[in-house]
PDB file of N, CA and C in Angstrom:
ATOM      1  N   UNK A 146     132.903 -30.163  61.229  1.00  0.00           N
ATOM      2  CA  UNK A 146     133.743 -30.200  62.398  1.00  0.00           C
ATOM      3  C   UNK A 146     132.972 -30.844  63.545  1.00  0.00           C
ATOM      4  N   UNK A 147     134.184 -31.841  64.098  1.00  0.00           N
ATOM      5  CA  UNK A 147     132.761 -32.316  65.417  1.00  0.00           C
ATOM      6  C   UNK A 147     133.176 -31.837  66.515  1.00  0.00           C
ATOM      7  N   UNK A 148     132.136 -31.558  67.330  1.00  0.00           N
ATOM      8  CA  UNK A 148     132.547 -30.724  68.640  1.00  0.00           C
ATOM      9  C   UNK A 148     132.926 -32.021  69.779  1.00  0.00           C
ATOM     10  N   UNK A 149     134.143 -30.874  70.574  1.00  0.00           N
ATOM     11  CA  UNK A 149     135.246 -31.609  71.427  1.00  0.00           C
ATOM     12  C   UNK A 149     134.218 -32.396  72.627  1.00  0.00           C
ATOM     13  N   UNK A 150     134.843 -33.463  72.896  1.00  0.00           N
ATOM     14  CA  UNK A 150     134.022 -34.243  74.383  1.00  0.00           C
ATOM     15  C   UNK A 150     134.613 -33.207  75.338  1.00  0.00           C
ATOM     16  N   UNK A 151     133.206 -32.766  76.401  1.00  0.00           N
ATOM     17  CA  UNK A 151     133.466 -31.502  77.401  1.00  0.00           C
ATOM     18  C   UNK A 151     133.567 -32.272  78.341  1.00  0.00           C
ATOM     19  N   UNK A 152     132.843 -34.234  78.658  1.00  0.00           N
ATOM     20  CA  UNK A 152     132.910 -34.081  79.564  1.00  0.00           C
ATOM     21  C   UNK A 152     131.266 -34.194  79.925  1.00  0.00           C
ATOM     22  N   UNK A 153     130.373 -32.923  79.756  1.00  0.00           N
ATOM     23  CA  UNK A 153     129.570 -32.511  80.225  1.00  0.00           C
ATOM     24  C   UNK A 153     129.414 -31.637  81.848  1.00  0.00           C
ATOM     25  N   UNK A 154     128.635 -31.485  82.090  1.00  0.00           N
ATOM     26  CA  UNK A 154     128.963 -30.597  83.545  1.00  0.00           C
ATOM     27  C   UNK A 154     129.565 -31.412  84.747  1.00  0.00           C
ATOM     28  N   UNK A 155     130.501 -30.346  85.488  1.00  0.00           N
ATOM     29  CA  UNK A 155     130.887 -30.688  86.276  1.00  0.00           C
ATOM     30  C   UNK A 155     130.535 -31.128  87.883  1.00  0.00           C
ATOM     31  N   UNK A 156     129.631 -30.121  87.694  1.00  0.00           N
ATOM     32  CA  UNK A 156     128.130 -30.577  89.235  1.00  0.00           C
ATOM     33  C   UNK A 156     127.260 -30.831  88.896  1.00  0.00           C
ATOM     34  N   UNK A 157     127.151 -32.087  88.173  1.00  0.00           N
ATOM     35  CA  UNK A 157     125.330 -32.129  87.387  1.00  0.00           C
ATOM     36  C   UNK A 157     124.581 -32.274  88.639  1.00  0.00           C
ATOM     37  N   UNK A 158     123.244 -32.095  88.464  1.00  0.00           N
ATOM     38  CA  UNK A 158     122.241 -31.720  89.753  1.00  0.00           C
ATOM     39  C   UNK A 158     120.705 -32.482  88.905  1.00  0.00           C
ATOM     40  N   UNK A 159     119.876 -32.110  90.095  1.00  0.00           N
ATOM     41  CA  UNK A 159     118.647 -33.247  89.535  1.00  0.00           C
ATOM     42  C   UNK A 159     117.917 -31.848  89.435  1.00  0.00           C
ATOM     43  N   UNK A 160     117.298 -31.060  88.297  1.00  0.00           N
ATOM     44  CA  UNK A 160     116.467 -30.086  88.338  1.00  0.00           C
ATOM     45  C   UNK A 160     115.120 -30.279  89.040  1.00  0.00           C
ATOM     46  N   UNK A 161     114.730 -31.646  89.063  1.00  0.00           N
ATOM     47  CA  UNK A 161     113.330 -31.592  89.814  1.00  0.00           C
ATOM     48  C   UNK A 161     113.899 -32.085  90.904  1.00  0.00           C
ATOM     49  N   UNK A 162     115.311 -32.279  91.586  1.00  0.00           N
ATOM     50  CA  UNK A 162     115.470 -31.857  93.066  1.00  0.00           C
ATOM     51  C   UNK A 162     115.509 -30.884  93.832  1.00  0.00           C
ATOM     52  N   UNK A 163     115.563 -30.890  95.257  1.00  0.00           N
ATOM     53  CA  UNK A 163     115.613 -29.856  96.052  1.00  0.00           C
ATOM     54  C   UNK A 163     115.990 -28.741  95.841  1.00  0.00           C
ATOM     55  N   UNK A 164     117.167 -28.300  94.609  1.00  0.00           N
ATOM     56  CA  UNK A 164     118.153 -27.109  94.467  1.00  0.00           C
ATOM     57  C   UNK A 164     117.150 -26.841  92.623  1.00  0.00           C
ATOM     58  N   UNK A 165     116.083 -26.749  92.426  1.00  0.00           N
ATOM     59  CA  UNK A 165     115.898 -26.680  90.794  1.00  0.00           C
ATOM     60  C   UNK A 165     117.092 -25.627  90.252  1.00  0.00           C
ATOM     61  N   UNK A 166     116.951 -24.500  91.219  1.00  0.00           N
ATOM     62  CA  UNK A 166     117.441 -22.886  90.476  1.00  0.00           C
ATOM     63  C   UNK A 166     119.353 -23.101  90.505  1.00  0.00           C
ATOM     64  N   UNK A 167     119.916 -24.424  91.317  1.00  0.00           N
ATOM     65  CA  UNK A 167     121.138 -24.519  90.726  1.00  0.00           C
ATOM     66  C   UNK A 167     121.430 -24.694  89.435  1.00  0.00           C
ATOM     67  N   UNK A 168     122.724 -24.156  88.749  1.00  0.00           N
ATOM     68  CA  UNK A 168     123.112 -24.273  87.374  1.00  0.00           C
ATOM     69  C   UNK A 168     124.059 -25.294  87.590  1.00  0.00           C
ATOM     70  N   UNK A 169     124.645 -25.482  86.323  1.00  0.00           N
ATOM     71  CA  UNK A 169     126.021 -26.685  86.060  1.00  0.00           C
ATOM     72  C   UNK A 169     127.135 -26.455  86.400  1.00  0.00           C
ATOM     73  N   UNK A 170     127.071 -24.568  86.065  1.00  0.00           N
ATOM     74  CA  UNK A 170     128.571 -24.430  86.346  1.00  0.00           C
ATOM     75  C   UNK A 170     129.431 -25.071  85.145  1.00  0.00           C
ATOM     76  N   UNK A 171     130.755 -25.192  85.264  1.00  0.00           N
ATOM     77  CA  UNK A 171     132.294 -25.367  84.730  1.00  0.00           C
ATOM     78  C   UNK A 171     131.545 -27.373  84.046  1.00  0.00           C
ATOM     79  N   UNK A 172     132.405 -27.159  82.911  1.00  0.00           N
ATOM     80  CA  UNK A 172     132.631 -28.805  81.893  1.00  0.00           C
ATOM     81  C   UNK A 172     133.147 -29.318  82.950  1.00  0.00           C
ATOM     82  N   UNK A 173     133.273 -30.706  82.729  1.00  0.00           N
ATOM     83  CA  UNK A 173     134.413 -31.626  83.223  1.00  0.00           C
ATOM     84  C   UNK A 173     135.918 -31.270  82.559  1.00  0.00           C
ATOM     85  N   UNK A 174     136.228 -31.031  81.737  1.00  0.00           N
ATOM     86  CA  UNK A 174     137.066 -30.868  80.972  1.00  0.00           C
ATOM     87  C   UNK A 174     137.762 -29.440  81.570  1.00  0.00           C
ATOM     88  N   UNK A 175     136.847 -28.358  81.771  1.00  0.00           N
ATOM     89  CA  UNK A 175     137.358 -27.502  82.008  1.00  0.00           C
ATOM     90  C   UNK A 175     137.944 -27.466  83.719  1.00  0.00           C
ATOM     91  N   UNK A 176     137.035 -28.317  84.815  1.00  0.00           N
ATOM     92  CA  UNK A 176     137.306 -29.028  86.187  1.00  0.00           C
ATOM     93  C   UNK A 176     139.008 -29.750  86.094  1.00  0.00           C
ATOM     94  N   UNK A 177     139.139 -30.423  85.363  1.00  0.00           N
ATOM     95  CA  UNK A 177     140.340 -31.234  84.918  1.00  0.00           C
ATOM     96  C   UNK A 177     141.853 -30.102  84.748  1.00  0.00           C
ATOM     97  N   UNK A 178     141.315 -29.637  83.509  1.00  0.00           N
ATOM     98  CA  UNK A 178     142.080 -28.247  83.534  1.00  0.00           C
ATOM     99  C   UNK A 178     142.549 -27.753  84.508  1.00  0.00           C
ATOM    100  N   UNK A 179     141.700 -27.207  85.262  1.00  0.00           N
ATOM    101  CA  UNK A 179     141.833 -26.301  86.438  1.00  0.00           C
ATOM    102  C   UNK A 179     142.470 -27.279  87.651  1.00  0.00           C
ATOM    103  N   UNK A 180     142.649 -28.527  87.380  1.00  0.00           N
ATOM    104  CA  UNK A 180     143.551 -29.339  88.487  1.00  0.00           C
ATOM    105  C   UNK A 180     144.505 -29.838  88.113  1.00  0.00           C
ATOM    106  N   UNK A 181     144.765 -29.893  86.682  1.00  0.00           N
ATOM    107  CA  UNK A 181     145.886 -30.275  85.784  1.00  0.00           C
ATOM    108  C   UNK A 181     147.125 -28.921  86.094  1.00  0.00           C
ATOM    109  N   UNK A 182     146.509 -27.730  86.209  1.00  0.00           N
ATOM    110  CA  UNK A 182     147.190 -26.300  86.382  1.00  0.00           C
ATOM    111  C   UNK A 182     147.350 -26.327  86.904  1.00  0.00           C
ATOM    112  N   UNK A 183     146.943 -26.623  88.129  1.00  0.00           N
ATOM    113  CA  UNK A 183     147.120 -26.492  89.967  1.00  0.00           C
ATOM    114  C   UNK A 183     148.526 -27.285  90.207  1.00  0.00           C
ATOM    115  N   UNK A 184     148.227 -28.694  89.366  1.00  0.00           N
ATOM    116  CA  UNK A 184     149.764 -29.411  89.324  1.00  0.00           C
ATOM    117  C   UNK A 184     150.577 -28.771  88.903  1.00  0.00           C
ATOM    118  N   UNK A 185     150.621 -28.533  87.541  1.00  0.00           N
ATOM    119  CA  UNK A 185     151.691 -27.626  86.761  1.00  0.00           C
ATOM    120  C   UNK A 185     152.261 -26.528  87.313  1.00  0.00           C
ATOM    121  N   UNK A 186     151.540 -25.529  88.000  1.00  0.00           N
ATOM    122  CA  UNK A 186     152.339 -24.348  88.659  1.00  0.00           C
ATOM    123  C   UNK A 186     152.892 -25.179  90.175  1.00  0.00           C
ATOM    124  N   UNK A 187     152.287 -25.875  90.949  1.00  0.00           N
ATOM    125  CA  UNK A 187     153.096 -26.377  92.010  1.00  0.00           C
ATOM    126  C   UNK A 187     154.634 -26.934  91.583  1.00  0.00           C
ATOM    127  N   UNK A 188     154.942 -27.436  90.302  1.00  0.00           N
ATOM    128  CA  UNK A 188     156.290 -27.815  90.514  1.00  0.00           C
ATOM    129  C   UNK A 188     157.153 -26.829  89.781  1.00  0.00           C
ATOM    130  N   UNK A 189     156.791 -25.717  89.281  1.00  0.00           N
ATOM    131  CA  UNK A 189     157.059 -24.232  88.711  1.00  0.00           C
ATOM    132  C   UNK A 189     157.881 -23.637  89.767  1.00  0.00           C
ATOM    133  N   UNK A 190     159.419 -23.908  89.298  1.00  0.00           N
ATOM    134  CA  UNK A 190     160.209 -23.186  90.343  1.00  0.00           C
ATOM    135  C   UNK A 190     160.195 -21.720  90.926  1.00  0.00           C
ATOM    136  N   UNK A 191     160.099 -21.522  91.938  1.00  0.00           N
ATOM    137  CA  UNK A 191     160.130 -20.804  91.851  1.00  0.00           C
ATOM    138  C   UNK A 191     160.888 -19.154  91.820  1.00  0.00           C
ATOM    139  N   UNK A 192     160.460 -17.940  91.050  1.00  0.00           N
ATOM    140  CA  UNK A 192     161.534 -17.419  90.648  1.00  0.00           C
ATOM    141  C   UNK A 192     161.538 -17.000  88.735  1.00  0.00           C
ATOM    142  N   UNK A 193     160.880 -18.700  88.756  1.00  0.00           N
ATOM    143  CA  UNK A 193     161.221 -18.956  86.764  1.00  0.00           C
ATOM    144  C   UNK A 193     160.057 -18.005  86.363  1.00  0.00           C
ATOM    145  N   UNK A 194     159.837 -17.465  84.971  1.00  0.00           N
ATOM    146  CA  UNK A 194     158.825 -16.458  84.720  1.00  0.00           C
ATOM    147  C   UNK A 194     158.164 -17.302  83.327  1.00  0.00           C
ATOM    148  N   UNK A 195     157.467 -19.161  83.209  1.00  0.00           N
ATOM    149  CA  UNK A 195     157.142 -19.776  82.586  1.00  0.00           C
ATOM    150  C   UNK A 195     156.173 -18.429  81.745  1.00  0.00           C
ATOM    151  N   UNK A 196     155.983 -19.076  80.397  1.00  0.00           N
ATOM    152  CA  UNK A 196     154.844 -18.389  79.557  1.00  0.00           C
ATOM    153  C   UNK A 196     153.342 -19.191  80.062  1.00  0.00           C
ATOM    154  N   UNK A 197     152.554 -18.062  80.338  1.00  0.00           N
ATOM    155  CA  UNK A 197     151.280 -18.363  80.954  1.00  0.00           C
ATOM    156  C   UNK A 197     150.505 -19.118  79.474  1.00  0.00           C
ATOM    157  N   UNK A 198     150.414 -19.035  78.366  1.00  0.00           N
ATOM    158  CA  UNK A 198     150.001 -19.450  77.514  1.00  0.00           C
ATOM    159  C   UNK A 198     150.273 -21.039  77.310  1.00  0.00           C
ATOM    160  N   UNK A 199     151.819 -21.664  77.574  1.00  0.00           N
ATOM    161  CA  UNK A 199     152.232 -22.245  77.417  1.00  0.00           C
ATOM    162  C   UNK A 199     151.481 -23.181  78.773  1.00  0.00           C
ATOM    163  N   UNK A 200     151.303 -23.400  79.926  1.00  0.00           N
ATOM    164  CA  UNK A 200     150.788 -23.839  80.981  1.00  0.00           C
ATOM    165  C   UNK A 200     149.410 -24.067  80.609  1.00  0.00           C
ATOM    166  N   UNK A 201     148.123 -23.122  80.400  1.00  0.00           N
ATOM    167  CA  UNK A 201     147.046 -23.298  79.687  1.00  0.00           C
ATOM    168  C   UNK A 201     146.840 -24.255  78.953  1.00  0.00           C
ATOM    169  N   UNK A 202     147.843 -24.653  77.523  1.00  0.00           N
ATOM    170  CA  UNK A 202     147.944 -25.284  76.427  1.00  0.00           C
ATOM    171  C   UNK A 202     148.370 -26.777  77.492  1.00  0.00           C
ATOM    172  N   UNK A 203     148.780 -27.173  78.081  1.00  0.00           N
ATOM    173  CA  UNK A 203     149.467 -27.725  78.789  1.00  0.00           C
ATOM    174  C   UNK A 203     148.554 -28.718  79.483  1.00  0.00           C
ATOM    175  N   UNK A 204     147.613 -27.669  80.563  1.00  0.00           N
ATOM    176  CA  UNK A 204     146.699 -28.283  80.862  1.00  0.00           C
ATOM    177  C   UNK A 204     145.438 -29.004  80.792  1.00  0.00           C
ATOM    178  N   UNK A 205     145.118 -28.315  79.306  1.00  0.00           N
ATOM    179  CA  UNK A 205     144.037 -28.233  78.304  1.00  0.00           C
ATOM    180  C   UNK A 205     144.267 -29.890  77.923  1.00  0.00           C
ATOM    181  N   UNK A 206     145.383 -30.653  77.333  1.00  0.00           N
ATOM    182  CA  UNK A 206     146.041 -31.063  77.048  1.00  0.00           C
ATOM    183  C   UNK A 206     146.005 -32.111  77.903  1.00  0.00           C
ATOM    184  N   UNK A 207     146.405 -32.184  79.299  1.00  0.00           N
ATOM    185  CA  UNK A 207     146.325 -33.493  80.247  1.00  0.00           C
ATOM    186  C   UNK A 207     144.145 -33.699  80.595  1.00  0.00           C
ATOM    187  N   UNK A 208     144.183 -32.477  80.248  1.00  0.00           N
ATOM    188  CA  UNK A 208     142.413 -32.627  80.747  1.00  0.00           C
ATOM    189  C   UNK A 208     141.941 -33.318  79.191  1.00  0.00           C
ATOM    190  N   UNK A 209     142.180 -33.160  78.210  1.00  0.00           N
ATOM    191  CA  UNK A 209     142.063 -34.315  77.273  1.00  0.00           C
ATOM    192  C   UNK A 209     142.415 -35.949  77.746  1.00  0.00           C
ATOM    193  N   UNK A 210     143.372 -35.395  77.685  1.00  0.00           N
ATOM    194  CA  UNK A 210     143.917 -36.618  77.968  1.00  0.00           C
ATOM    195  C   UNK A 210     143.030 -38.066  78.742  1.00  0.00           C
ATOM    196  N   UNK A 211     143.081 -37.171  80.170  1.00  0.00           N
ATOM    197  CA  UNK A 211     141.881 -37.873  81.223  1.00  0.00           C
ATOM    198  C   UNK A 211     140.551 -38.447  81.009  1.00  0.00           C
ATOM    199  N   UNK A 212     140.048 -37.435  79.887  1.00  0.00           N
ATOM    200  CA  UNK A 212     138.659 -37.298  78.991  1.00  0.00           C
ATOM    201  C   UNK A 212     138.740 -38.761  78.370  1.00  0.00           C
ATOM    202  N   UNK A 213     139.500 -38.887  77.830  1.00  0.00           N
ATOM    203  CA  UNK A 213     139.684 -39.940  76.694  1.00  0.00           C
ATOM    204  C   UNK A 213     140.223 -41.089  77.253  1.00  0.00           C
ATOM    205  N   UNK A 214     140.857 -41.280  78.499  1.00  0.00           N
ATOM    206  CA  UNK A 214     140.968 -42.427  79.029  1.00  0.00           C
ATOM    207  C   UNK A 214     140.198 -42.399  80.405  1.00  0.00           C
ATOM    208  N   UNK A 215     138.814 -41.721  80.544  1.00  0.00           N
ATOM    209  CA  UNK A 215     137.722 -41.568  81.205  1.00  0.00           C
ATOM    210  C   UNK A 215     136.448 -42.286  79.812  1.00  0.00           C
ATOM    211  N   UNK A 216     136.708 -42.114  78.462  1.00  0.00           N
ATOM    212  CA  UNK A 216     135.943 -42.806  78.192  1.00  0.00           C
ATOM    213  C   UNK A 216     136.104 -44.160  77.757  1.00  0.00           C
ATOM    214  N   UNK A 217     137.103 -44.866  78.308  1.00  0.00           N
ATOM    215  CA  UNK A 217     138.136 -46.271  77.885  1.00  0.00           C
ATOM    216  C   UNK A 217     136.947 -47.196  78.341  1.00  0.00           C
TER     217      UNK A 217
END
């Protein structure tokens, strides 16, 4: 099985810069996600009671997407 393109980190940082003891934090992939969702519930009428699973899958999904025509 080959493992999924993440992307890699989302705040990469220079360890022998100024901040060493910062971490990476969140994939790119998972950054994407989390703004792909942000879209998706903004046009989520409101009122409607969408399946939260279904939105996840959704976003997961356009953050591929981006991934792969980020590596074009």
């Amino acid at each position: 099985m080959t493992a999924r393109d993440d992307g890699g980190p989302a705040f990469a940082h220079d360890p022998g810069g100024p901040f060493p003891q910062q971490v990476s934090g969140i994939t790119v992939r998972d950054y994407f996600a989390a703004a792909a969702m942000q879209g998706l519930l903004a046009q989520t009428p409101a009122g409607s009671q969408p399946r939260v699973a279904d939105f996840a899958s959704a976003a997961y999904t356009l953050a591929d997407a981006m991934l792969a025509e980020r590596a074009q």
